mmCIF file of N, CA and C in Angstrom:
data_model
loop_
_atom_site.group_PDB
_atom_site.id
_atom_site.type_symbol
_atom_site.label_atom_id
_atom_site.label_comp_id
_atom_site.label_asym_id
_atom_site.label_seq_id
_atom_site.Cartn_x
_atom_site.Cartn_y
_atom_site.Cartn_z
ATOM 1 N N UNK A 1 0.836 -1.183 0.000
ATOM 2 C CA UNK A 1 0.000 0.000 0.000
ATOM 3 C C UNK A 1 0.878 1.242 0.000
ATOM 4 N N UNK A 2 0.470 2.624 -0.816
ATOM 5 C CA UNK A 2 1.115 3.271 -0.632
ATOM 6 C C UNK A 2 1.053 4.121 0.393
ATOM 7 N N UNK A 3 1.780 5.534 0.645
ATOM 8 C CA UNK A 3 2.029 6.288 1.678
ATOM 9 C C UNK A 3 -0.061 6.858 1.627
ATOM 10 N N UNK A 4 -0.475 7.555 2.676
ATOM 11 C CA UNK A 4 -1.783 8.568 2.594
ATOM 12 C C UNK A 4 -1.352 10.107 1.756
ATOM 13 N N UNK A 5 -2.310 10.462 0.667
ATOM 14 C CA UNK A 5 -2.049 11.672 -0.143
ATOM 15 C C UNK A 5 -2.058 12.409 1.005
ATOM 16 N N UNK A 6 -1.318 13.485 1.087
ATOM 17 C CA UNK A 6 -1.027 14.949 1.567
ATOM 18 C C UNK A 6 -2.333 15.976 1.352
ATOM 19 N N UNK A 7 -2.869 16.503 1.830
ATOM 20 C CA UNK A 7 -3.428 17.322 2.189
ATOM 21 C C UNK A 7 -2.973 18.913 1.474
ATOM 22 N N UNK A 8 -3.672 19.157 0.577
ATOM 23 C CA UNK A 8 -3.079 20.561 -0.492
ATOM 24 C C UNK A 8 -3.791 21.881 -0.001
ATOM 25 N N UNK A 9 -3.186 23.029 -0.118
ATOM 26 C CA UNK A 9 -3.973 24.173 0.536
ATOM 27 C C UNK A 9 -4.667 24.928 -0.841
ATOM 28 N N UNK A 10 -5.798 24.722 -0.359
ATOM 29 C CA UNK A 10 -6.661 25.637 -1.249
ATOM 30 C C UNK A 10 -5.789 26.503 -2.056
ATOM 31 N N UNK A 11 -5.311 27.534 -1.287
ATOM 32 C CA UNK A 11 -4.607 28.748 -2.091
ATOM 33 C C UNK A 11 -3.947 28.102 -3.197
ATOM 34 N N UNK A 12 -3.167 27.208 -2.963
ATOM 35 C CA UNK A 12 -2.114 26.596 -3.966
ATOM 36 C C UNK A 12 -2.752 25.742 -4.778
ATOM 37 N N UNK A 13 -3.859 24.937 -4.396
ATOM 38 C CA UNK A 13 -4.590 24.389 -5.896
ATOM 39 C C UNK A 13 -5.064 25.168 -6.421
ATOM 40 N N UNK A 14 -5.698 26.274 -6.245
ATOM 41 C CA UNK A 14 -6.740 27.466 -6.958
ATOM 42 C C UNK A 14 -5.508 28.024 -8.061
ATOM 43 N N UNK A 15 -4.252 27.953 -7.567
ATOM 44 C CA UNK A 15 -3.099 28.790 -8.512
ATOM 45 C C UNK A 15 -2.683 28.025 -9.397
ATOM 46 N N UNK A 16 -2.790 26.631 -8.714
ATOM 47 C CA UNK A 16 -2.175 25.867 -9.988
ATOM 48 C C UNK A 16 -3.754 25.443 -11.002
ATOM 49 N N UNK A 17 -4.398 25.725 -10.558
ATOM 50 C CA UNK A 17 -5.626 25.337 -11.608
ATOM 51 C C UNK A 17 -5.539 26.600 -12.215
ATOM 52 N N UNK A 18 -5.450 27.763 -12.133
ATOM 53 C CA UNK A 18 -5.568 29.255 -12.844
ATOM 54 C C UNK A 18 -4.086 29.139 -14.059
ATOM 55 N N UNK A 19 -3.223 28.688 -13.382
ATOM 56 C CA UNK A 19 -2.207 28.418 -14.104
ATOM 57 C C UNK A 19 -2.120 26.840 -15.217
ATOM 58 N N UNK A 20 -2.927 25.908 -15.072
ATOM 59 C CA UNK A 20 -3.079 24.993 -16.062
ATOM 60 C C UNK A 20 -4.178 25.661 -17.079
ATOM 61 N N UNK A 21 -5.581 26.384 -16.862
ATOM 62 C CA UNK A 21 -6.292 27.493 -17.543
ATOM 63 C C UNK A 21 -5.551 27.882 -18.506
ATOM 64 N N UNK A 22 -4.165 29.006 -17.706
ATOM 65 C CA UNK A 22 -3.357 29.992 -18.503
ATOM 66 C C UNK A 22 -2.866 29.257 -19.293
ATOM 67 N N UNK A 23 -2.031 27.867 -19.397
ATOM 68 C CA UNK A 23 -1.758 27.499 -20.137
ATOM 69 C C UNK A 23 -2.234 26.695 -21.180
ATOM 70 N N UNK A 24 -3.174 26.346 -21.089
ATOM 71 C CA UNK A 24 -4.609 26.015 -22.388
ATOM 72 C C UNK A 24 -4.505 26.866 -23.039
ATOM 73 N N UNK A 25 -5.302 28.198 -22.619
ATOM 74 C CA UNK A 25 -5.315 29.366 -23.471
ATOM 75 C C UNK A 25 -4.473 29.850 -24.052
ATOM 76 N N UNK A 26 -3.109 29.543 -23.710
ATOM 77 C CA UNK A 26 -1.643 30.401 -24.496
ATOM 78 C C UNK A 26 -1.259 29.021 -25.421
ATOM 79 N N UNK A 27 -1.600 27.766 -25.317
ATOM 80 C CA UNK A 27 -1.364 26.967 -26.047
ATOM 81 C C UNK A 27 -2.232 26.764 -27.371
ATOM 82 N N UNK A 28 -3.611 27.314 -27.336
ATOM 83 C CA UNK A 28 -4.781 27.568 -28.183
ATOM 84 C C UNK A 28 -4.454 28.860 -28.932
ATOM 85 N N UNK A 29 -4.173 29.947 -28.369
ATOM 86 C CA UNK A 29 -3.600 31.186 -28.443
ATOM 87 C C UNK A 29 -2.362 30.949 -29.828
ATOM 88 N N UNK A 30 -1.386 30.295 -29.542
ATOM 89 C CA UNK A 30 -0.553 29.863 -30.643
ATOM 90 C C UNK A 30 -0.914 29.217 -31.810
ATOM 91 N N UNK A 31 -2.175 28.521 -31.503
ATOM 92 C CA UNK A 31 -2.293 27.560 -32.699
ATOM 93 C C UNK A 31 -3.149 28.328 -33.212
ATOM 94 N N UNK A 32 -3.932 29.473 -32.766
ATOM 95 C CA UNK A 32 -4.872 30.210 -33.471
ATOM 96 C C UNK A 32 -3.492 31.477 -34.398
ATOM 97 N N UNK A 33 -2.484 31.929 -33.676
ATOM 98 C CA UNK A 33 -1.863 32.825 -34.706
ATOM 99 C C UNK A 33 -0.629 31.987 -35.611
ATOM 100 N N UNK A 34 -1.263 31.227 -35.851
ATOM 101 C CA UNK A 34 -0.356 29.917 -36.498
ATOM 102 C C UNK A 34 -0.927 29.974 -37.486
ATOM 103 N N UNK A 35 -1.941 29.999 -37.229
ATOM 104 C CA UNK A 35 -3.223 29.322 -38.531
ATOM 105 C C UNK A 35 -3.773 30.560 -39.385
ATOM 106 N N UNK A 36 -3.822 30.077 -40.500
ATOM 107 C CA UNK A 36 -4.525 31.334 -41.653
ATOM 108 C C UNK A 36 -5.518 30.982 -41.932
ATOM 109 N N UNK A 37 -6.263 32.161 -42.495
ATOM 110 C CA UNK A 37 -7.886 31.828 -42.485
ATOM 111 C C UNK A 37 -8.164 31.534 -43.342
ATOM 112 N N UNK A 38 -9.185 30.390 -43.810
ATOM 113 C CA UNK A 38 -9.621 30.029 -44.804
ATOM 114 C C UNK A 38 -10.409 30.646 -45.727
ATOM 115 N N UNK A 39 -10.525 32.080 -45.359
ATOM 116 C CA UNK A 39 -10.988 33.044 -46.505
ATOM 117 C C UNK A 39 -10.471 33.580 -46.744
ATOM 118 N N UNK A 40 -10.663 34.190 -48.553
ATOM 119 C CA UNK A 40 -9.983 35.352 -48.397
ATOM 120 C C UNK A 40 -10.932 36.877 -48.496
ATOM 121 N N UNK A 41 -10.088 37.458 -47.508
ATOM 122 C CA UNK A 41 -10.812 38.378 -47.148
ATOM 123 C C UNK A 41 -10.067 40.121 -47.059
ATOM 124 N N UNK A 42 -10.204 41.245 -47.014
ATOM 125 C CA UNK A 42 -9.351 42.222 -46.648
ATOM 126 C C UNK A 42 -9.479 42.972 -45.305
ATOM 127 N N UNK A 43 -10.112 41.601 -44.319
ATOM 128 C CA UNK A 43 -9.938 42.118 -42.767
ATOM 129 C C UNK A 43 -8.826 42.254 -42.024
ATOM 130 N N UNK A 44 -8.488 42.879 -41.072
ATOM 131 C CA UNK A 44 -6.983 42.920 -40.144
ATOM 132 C C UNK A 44 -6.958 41.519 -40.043
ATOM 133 N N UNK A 45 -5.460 41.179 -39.308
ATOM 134 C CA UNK A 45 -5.447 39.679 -38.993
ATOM 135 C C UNK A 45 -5.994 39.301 -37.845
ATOM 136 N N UNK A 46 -6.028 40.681 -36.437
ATOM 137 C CA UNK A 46 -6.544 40.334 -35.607
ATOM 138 C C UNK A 46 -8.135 40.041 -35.166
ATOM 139 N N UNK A 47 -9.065 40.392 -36.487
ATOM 140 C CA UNK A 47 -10.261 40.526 -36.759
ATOM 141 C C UNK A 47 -10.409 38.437 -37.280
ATOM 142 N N UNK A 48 -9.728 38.389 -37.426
ATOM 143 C CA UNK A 48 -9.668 36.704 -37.946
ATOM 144 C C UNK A 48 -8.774 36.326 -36.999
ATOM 145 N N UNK A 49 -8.266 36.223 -35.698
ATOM 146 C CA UNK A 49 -7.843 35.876 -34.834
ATOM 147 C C UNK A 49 -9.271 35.714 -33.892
ATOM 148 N N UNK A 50 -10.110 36.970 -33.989
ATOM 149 C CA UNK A 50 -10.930 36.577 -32.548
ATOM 150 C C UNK A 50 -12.158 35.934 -33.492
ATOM 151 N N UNK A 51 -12.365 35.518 -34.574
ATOM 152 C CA UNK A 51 -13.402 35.117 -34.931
ATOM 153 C C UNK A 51 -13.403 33.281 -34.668
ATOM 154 N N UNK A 52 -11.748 33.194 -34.751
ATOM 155 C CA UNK A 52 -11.541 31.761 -34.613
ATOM 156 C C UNK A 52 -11.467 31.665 -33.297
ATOM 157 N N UNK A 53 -11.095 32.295 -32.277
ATOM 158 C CA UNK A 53 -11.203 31.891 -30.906
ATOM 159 C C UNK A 53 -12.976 32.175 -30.792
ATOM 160 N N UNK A 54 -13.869 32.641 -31.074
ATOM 161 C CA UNK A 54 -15.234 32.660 -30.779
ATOM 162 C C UNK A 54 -15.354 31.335 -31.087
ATOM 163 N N UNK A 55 -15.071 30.820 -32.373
ATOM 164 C CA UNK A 55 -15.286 29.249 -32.646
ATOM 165 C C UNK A 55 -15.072 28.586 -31.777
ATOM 166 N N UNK A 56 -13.838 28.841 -31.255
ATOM 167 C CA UNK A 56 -13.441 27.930 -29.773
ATOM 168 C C UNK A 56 -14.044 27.785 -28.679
ATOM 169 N N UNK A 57 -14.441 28.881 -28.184
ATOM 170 C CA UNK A 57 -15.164 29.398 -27.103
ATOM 171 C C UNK A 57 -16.384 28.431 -27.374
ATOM 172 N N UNK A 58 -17.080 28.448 -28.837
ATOM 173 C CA UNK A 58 -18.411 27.787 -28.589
ATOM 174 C C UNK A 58 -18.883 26.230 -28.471
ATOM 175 N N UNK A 59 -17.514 26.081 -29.426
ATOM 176 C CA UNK A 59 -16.906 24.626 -29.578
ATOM 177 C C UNK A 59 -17.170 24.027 -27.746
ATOM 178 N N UNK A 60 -16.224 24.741 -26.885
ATOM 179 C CA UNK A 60 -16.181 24.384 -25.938
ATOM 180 C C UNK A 60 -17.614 24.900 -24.657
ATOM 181 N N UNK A 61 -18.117 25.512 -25.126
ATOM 182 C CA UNK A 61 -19.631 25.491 -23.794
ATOM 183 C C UNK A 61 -20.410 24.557 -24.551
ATOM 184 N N UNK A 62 -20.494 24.256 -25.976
ATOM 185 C CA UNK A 62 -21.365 23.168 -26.338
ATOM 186 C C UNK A 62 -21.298 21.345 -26.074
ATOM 187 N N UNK A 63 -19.658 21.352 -25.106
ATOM 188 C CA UNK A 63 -19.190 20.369 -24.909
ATOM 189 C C UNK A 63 -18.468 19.781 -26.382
ATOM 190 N N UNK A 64 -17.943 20.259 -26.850
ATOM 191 C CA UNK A 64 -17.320 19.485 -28.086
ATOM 192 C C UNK A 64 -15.936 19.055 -28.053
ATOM 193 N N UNK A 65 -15.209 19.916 -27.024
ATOM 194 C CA UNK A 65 -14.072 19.564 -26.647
ATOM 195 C C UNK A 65 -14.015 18.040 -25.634
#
């Protein structure tokens, strides 16, 4: 049998969960300014940056992730 898990303090899981978050988003974040848009269009790039993270966003409250 192994040792009994340790006992974690709130404060420090809440940071490391905010910090696994941060790093989803900066890892999604890259693959969205990675990627070119499949239209062509004469919008800014950052105007086709947040249209594909909206995709994401919905992707993910609809459970698709």
């Amino acid at each position: 049998m192994g040792k009994p898990k340790k006992r974690v303090s709130p404060r420090i899981a809440n940071r490391v969960n905010r910090d696994f978050e941060r790093l989803i988003f900066l890892c999604i974040l890259g693959a969205v300014r990675a990627a070119s848009a499949p239209w062509e269009c004469n919008l800014p790039e950052i105007i086709r940056r947040v249209v594909i993270l909206v995709y994401i966003d919905f992707w993910d409250e609809t459970g698709f992730w």
